[in-house]
Coordinates of C-alpha atoms in Angstrom, one line a residue:
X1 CA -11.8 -22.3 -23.5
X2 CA -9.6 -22.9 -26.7
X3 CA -10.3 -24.1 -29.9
X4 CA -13.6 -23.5 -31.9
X5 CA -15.7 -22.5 -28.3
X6 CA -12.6 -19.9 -27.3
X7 CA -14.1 -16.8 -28.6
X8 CA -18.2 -18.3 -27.6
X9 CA -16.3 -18.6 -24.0
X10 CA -15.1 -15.4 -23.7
X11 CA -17.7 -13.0 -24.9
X12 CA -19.8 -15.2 -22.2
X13 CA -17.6 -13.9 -19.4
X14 CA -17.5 -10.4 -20.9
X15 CA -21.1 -10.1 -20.8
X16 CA -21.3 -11.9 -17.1
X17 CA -19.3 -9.7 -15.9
X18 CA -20.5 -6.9 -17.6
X19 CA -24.0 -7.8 -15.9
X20 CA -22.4 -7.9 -12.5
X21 CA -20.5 -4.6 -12.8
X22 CA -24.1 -2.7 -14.3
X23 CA -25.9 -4.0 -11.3
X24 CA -23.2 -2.9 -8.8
X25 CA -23.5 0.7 -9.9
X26 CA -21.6 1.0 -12.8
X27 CA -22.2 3.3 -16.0
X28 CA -22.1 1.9 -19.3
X29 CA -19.1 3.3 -19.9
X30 CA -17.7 1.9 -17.2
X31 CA -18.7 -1.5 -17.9
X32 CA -17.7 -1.3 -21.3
X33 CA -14.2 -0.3 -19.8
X34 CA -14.7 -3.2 -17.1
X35 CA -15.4 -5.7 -20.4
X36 CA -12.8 -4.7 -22.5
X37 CA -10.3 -5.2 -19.8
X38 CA -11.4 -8.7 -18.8
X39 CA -11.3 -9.5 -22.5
X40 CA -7.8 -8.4 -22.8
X41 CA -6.4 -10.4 -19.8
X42 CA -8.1 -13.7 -20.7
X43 CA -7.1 -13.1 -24.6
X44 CA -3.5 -12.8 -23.3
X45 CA -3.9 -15.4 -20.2
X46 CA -5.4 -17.6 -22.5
X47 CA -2.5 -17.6 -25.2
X48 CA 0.2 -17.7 -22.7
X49 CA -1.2 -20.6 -20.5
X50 CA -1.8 -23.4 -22.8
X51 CA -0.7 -24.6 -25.7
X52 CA -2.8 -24.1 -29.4
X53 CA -5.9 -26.7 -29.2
X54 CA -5.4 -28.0 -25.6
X55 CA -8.3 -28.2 -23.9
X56 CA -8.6 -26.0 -20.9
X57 CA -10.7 -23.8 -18.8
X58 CA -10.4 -20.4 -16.4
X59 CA -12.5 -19.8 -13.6
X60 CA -14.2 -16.6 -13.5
X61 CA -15.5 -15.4 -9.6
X62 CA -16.7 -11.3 -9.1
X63 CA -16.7 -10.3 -5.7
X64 CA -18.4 -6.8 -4.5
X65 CA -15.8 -5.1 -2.3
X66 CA -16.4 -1.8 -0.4
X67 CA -14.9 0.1 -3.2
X68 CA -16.7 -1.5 -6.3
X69 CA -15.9 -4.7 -7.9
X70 CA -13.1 -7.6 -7.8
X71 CA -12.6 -10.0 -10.9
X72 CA -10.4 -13.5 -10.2
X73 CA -9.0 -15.3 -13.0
X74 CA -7.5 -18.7 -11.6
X75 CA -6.2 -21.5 -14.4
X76 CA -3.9 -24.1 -14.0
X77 CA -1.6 -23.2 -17.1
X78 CA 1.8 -21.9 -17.3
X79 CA 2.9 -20.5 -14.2
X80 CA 3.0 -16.7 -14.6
X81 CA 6.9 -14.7 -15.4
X82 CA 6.3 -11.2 -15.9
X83 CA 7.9 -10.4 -18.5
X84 CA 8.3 -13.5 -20.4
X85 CA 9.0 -11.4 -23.4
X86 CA 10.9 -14.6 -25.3
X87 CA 7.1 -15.4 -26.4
X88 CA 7.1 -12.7 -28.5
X89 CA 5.7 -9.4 -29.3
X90 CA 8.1 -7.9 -26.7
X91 CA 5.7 -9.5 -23.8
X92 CA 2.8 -8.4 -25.1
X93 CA 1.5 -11.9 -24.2
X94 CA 1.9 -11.1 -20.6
X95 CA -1.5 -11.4 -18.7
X96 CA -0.2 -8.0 -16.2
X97 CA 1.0 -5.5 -18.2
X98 CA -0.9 -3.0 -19.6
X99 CA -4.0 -4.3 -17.3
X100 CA -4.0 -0.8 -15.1
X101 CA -5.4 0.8 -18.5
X102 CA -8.7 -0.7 -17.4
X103 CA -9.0 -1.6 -13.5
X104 CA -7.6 0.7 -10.5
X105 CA -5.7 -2.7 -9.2
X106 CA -4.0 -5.6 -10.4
X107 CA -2.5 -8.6 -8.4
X108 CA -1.2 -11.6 -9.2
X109 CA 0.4 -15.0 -7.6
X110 CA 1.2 -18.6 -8.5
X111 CA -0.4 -21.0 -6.4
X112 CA 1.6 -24.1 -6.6
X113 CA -0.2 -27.1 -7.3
X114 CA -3.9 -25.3 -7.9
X115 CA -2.1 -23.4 -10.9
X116 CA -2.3 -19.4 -10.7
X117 CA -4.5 -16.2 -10.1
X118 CA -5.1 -12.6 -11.3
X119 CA -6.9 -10.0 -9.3
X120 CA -8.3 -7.4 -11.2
X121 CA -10.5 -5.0 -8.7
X122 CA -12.2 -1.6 -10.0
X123 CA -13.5 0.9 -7.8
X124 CA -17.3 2.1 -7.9
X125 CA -17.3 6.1 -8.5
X126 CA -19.7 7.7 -6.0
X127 CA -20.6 12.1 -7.0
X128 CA -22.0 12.4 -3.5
X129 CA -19.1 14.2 -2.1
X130 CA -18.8 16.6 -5.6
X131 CA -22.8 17.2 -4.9
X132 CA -21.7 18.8 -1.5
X133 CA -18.5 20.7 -3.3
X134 CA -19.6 24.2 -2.4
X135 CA -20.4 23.1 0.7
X136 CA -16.8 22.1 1.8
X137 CA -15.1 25.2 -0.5
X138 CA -12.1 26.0 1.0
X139 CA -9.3 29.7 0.6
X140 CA -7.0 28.1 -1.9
X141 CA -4.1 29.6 0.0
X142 CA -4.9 30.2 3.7
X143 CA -7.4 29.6 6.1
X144 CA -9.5 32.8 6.7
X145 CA -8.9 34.7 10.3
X146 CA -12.5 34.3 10.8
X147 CA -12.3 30.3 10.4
X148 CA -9.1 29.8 12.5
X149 CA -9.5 28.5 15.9
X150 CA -7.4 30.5 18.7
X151 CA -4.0 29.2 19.3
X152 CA -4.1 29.3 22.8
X153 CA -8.1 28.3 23.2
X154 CA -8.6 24.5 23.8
X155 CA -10.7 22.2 21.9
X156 CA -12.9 20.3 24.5
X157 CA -13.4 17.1 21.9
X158 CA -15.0 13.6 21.9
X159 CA -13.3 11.1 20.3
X160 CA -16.1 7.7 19.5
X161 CA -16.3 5.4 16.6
X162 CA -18.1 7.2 13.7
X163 CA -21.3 6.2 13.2
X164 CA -22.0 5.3 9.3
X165 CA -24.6 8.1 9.0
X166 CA -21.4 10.5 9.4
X167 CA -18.8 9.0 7.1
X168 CA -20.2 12.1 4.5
X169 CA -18.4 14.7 7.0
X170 CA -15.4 12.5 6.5
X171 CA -15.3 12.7 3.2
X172 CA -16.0 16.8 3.3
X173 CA -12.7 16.9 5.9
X174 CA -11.0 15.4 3.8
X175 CA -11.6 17.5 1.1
X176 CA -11.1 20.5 3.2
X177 CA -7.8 19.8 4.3
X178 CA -6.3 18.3 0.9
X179 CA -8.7 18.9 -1.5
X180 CA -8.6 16.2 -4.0
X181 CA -5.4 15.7 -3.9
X182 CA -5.4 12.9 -1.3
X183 CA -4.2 9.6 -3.0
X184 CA -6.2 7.4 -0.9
X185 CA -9.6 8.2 -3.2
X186 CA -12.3 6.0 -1.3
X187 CA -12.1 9.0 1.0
X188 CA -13.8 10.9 -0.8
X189 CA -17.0 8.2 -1.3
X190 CA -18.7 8.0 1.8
X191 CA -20.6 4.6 1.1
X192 CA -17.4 3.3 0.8
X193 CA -15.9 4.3 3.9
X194 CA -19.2 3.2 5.5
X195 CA -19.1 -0.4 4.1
X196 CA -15.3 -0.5 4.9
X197 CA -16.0 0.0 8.7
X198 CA -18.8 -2.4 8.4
X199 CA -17.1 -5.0 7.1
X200 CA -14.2 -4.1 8.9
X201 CA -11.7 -3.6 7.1
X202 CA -11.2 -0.7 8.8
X203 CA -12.1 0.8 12.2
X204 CA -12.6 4.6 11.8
X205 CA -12.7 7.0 14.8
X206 CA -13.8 10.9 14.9
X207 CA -13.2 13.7 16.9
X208 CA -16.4 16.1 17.3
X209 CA -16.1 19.3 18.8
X210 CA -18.6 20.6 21.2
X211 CA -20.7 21.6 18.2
X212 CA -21.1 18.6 17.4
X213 CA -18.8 19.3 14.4
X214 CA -16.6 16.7 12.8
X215 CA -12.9 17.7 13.7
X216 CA -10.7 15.0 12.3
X217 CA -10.7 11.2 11.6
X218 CA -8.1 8.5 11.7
X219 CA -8.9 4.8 11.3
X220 CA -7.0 1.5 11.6
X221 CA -6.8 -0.9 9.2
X222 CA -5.1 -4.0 8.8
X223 CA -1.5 -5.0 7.2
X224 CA -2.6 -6.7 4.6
X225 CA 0.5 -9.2 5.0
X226 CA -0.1 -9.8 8.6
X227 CA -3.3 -8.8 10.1
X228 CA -1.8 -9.1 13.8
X229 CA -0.7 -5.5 13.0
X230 CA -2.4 -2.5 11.6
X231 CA -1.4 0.9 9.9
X232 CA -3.3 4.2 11.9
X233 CA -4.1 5.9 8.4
X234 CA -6.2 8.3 7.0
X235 CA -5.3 10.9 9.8
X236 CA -6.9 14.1 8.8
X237 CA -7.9 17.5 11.1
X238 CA -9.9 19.8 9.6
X239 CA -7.7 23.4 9.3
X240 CA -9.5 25.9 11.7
X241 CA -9.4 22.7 14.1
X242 CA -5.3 22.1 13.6
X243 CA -3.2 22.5 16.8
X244 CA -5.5 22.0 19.0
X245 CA -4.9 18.3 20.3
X246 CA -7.5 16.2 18.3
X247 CA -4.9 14.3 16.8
X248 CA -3.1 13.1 19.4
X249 CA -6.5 12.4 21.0
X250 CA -7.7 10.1 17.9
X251 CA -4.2 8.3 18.3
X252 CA -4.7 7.5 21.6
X253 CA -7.8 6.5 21.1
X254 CA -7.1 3.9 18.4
X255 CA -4.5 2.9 20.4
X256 CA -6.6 1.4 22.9
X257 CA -9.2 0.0 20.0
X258 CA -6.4 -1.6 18.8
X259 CA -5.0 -3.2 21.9
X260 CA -8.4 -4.3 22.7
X261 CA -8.6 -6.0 19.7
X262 CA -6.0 -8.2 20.8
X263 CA -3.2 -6.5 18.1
X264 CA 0.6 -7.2 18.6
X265 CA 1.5 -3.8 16.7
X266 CA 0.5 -0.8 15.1
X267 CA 2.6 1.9 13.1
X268 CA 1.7 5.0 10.6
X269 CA 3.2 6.7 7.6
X270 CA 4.0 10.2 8.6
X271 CA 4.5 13.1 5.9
X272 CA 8.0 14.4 5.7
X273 CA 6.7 17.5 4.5
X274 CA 6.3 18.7 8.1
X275 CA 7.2 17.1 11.2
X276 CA 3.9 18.0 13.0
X277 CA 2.3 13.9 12.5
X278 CA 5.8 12.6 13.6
X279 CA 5.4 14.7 16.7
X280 CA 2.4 13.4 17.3
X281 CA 3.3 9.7 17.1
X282 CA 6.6 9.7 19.0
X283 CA 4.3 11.0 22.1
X284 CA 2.3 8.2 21.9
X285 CA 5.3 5.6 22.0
X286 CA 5.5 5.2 18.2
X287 CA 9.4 4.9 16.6
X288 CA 10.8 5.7 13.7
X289 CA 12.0 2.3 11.5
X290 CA 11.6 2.7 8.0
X291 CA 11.6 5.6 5.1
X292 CA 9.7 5.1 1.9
X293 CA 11.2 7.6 -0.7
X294 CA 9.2 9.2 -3.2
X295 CA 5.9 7.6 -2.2
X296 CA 3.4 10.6 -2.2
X297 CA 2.3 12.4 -5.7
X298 CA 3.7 15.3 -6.1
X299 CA 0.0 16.7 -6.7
X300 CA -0.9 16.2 -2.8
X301 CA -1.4 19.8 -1.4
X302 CA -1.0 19.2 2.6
X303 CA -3.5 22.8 3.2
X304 CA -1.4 25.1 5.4
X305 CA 1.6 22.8 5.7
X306 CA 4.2 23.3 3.3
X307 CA 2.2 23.7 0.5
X308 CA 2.7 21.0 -2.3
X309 CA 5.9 19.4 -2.4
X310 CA 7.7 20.6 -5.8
X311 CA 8.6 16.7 -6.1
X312 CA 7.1 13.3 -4.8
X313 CA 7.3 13.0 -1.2
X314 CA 8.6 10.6 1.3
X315 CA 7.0 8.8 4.1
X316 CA 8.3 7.9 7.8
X317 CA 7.2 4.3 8.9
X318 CA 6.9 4.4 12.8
X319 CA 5.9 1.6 14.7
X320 CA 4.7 0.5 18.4
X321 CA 4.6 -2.9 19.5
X322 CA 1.6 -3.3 22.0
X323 CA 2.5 -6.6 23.0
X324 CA 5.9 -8.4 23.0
X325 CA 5.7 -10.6 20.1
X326 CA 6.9 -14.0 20.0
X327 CA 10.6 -14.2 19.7
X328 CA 11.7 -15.0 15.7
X329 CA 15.3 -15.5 14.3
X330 CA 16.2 -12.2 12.0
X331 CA 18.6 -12.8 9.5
X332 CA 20.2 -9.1 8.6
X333 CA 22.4 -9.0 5.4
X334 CA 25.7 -8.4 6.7
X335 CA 25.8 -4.7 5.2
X336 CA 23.2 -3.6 6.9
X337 CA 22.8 -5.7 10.2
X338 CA 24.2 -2.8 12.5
X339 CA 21.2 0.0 11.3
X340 CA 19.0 -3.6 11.5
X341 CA 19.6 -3.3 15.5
X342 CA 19.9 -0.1 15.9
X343 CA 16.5 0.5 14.6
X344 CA 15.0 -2.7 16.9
X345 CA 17.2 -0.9 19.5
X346 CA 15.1 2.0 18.7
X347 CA 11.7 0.2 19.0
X348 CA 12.9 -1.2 22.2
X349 CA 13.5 -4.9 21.6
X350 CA 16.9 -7.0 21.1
X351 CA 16.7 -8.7 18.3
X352 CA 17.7 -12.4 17.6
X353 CA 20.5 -11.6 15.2
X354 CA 21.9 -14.8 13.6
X355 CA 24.2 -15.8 11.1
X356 CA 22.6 -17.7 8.1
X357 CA 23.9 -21.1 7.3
X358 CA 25.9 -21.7 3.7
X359 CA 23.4 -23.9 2.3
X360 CA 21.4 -20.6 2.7
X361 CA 22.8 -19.1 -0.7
X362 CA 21.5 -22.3 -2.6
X363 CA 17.9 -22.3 -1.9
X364 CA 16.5 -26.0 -2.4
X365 CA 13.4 -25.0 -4.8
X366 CA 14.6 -24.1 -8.3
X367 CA 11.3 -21.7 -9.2
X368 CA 11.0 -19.0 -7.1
X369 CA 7.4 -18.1 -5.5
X370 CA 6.2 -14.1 -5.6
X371 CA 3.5 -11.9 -5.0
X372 CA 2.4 -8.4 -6.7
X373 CA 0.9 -5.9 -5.9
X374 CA -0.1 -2.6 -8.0
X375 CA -1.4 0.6 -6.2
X376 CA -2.5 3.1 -9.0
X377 CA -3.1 5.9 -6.3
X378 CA 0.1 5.6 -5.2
X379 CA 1.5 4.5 -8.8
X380 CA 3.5 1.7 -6.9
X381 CA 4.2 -1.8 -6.9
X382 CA 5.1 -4.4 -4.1
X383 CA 6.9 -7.4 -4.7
X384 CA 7.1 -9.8 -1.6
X385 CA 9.0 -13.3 -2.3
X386 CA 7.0 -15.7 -1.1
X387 CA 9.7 -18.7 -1.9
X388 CA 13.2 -18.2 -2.6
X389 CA 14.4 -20.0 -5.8
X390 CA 17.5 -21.0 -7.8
X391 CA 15.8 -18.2 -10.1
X392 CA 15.0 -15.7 -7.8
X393 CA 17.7 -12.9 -9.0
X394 CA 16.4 -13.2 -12.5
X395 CA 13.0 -13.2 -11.4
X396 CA 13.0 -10.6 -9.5
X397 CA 15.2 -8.9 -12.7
X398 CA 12.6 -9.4 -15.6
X399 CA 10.2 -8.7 -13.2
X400 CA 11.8 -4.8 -12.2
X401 CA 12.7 -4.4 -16.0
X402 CA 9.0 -4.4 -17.0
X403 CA 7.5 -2.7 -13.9
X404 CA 9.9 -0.3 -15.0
X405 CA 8.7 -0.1 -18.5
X406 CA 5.2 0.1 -17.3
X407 CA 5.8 3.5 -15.7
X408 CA 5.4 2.5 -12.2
X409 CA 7.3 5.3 -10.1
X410 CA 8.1 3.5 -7.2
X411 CA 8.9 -0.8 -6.1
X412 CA 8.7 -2.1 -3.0
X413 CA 10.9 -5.3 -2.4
X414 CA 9.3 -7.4 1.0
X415 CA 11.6 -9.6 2.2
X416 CA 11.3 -12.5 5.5
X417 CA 14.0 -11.3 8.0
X418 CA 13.0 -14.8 9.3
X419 CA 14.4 -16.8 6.2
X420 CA 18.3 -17.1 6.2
X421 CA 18.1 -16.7 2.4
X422 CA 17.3 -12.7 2.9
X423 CA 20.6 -12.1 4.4
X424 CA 22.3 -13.6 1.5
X425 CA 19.8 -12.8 -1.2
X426 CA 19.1 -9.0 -0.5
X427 CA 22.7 -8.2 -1.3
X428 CA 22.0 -9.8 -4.7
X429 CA 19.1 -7.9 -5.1
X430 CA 21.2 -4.6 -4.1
X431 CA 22.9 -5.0 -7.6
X432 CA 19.4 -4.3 -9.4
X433 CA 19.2 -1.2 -8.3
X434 CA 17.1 -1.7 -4.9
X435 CA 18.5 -0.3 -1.8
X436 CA 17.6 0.0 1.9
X437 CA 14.3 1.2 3.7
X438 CA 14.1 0.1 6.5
X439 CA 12.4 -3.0 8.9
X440 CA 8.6 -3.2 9.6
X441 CA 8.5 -5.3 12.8
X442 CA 6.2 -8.3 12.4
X443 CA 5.4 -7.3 9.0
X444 CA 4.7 -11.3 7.9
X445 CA 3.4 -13.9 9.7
X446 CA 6.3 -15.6 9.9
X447 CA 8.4 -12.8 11.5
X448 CA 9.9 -8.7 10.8
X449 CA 9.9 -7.7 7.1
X450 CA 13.1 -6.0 5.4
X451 CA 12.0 -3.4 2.8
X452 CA 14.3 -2.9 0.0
X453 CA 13.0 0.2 -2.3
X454 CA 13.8 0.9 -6.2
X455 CA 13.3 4.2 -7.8
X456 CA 12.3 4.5 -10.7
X457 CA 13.7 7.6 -12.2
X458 CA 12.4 9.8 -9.3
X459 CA 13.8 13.1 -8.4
X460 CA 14.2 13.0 -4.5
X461 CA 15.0 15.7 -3.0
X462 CA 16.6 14.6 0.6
X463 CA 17.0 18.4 1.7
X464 CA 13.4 18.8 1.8
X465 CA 12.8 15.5 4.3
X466 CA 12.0 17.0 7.5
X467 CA 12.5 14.3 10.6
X468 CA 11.5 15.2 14.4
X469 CA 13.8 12.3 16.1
X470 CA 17.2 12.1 15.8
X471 CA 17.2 8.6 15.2
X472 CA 14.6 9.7 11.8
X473 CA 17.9 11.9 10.9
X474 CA 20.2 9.0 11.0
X475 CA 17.8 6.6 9.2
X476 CA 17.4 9.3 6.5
X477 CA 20.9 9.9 6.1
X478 CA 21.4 6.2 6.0
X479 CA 18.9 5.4 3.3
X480 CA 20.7 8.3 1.4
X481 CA 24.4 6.9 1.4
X482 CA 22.5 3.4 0.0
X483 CA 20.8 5.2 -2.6
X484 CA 22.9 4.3 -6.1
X485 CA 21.5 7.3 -7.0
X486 CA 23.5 9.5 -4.8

């Protein structure tokens, strides 16, 4: 690809995948968008991979996904640093920055020996749900008398699998009870959420009311980092149908799906803008272990529930184990190891607390190995180490700087509570500015994740976090007294 046939080579790919986005379903806007951002990340891959005039090559591979289209660059060039801004032009030559111009996600990872890859994944717009917009019109303030069920009448609802001719009456509760505020936005495209549960990557249930009316949805879908556990998300009740037990009767629901489907865990992200989701999960054996500040945009308007939250909101991780999972060392950093088994004490298991060894705090690889992740909806980024390195604090330092710089509100640190380096390194990484979440329990496939979080410049306002547990109080005050904010 360098040398005289480097420009040939990549107005070839431009226009490949250019033809693949056009037959997908994009406009030719869109694919213009779709081709300029390709050409930007091979123009930069390309100059920071190989030296002038050595002879090279990139693979190109599209992939239709449920929400449009996925682009893979893989090379065996330099491995990638994130902000490798010695190169010059302040890291302009970085293959990830500035990338989220152009596509919805970005990834990246080094894969040892077979070199490196970039993920670049843009999602398919779908106007089927804005066709139907006066249809689902909502009171911007209130639901109407006329439209709100009777507190004290119960709803006598079925709870099934949806059927893919109904994913459309998802999208329209969806809209009525957030508008389009939600950040999750393949919500609102029903042939997405279709293809989703056919594929399945997720498994969506409804409750319909005697009318046959679509009440509420929920779905499962699974951690991406360990798919022997899977998030209940996309919980949503119509208004007029609120309060009247078709939540908690889609949670137990997938409950069931979910431990037929052979699953050691599940856990959910509950609003802290009201406690009524929390409620709902704590019946159903679900326990608080984590708290993800500043998470939600502070456009999300929860209809009827607090209104929109003035600043970006927080999240409450609660988890269930639905089978007792294999028994894995957890190595706690010693400044957190009591909250550690308090909140396994809180999930009902004892955990195997050890002591890492000294050779821990010299990890025998000198390059570290991570993973990123970008969610634009969310405008955050998750870094998971993958290998623990001689270079791991710096890494993990250049990398922050420019996420920073790149505007990203919120950075997710996932660490192995199963590799004695965490309890040594996550101090370390405590000095850039990351502090304590909490513990997803078999968040890896090698054993519990640690979440460390980093803020970047994020007014969180810790009065407004409304908990239902006692133990959520605690955890919240505890992630409070970390926060080098505070």
């Amino acid at each position: 690809c360098q040398g005289v046939g480097w420009p040939r080579s990549l107005g070839a790919m431009g226009q490949y995948a250019a033809a693949v986005a056009s037959q997908i379903g994009f406009d030719a806007l869109q694919t213009m968008d779709i081709s300029a951002g390709l050409h930007c990340a091979l123009t930069a891959l390309l100059r920071y991979s190989f030296e002038p005039n050595e002879r090279a090559s990139v693979e190109l591979v599209s992939e239709r996904i449920p929400a449009g289209l996925k682009l893979s660059l893989r090379d065996q060039g330099l491995p990638l640093s994130p902000t490798d801004s010695d190169r010059g032009d302040a890291g302009a030559d970085n293959p990830l920055f500035g990338l989220n111009v152009y596509f919805d996600e970005v990834r990246f990872h080094n894969r040892g020996r077979e070199g490196k890859e970039i993920i670049l994944s843009k999602h398919l717009p779908d106007p089927s749900i804005t066709d139907d917009a006066v249809g689902c019109t909502w009171d911007s303030h209130e639901v109407s008398d006329s439209e709100r069920m009777d507190p004290h009448a119960e709803i006598h609802c079925t709870v099934r699998r949806l059927n893919p001719s109904e994913a459309h009456e998802v999208s329209k509760a969806v809209y009525q009870a957030y508008g389009y505020s939600y950040p999750h936005d393949y919500v609102y495209y029903p042939e997405k959420i279709a293809e989703l549960n056919r594929r399945g990557d997720i498994f969506s249930a409804v409750a319909v009311a005697e009318n046959h009316e679509i009440a509420g949805h929920c779905s499962l879908k699974r951690w991406e980092e360990n798919p022997r556990i899977a998030e209940m998300a996309q919980g949503v009740v119509k208004p007029r149908f609120r309060s009247q037990g078709c939540f908690a009767r889609l949670t137990e629901y997938l409950i069931d799906a979910a431990r037929g489907q052979g699953l050691t865990g599940i856990f959910g992200e509950a609003v802290t803008t009201h406690p009524y989701s929390q409620k709902t999960a704590l019946q159903f054996g679900l326990r608080d272990c984590a708290l993800f500040l500043g998470l939600i945009p502070a456009a999300a308007d929860f209809k009827g529930l607090g209104g929109r939250p003035g600043d970006r909101g927080s999240m409450l991780v609660q988890f269930r184990y639905l089978e007792t999972p294999a028994s894995t060392p957890v190595y706690a950093p010693l400044s957190h190891r009591t909250m550690i088994a308090g909140i396994f004490a809180n999930l009902g298991r004892t955990p195997d607390l050890r002591t890492p060894p000294p050779e821990a705090e010299r990890p025998a690889a000198a390059q570290a190995a991570v993973t990123v992740k970008l969610s634009r909806s969310l405008n955050l980024a998750r870094i998971r180490i993958d290998r623990y390195g001689r270079n791991v604090v710096e890494l993990l330092r250049e990398q922050t700087r420019g996420l920073c710089r790149q505007k990203w509100d919120a950075i997710h640190l996932l660490l192995d509570l199963s590799d004695p380096a965490t309890a040594h390194f996550a101090n370390r990484f405590e000095e850039l500015g990351f502090f304590f979440a909490g513990v997803l329990p078999c968040g890896l496939p090698a054993g519990d994740a640690l979440f460390l979080q980093h803020l970047n410049h994020l007014a969180v306002s810790y009065e407004s976090i409304q908990t239902e547990s006692a133990f959520a109080g605690r955890l919240a005050d505890y992630v409070r007294r970390c926060d080098p904010s505070r």
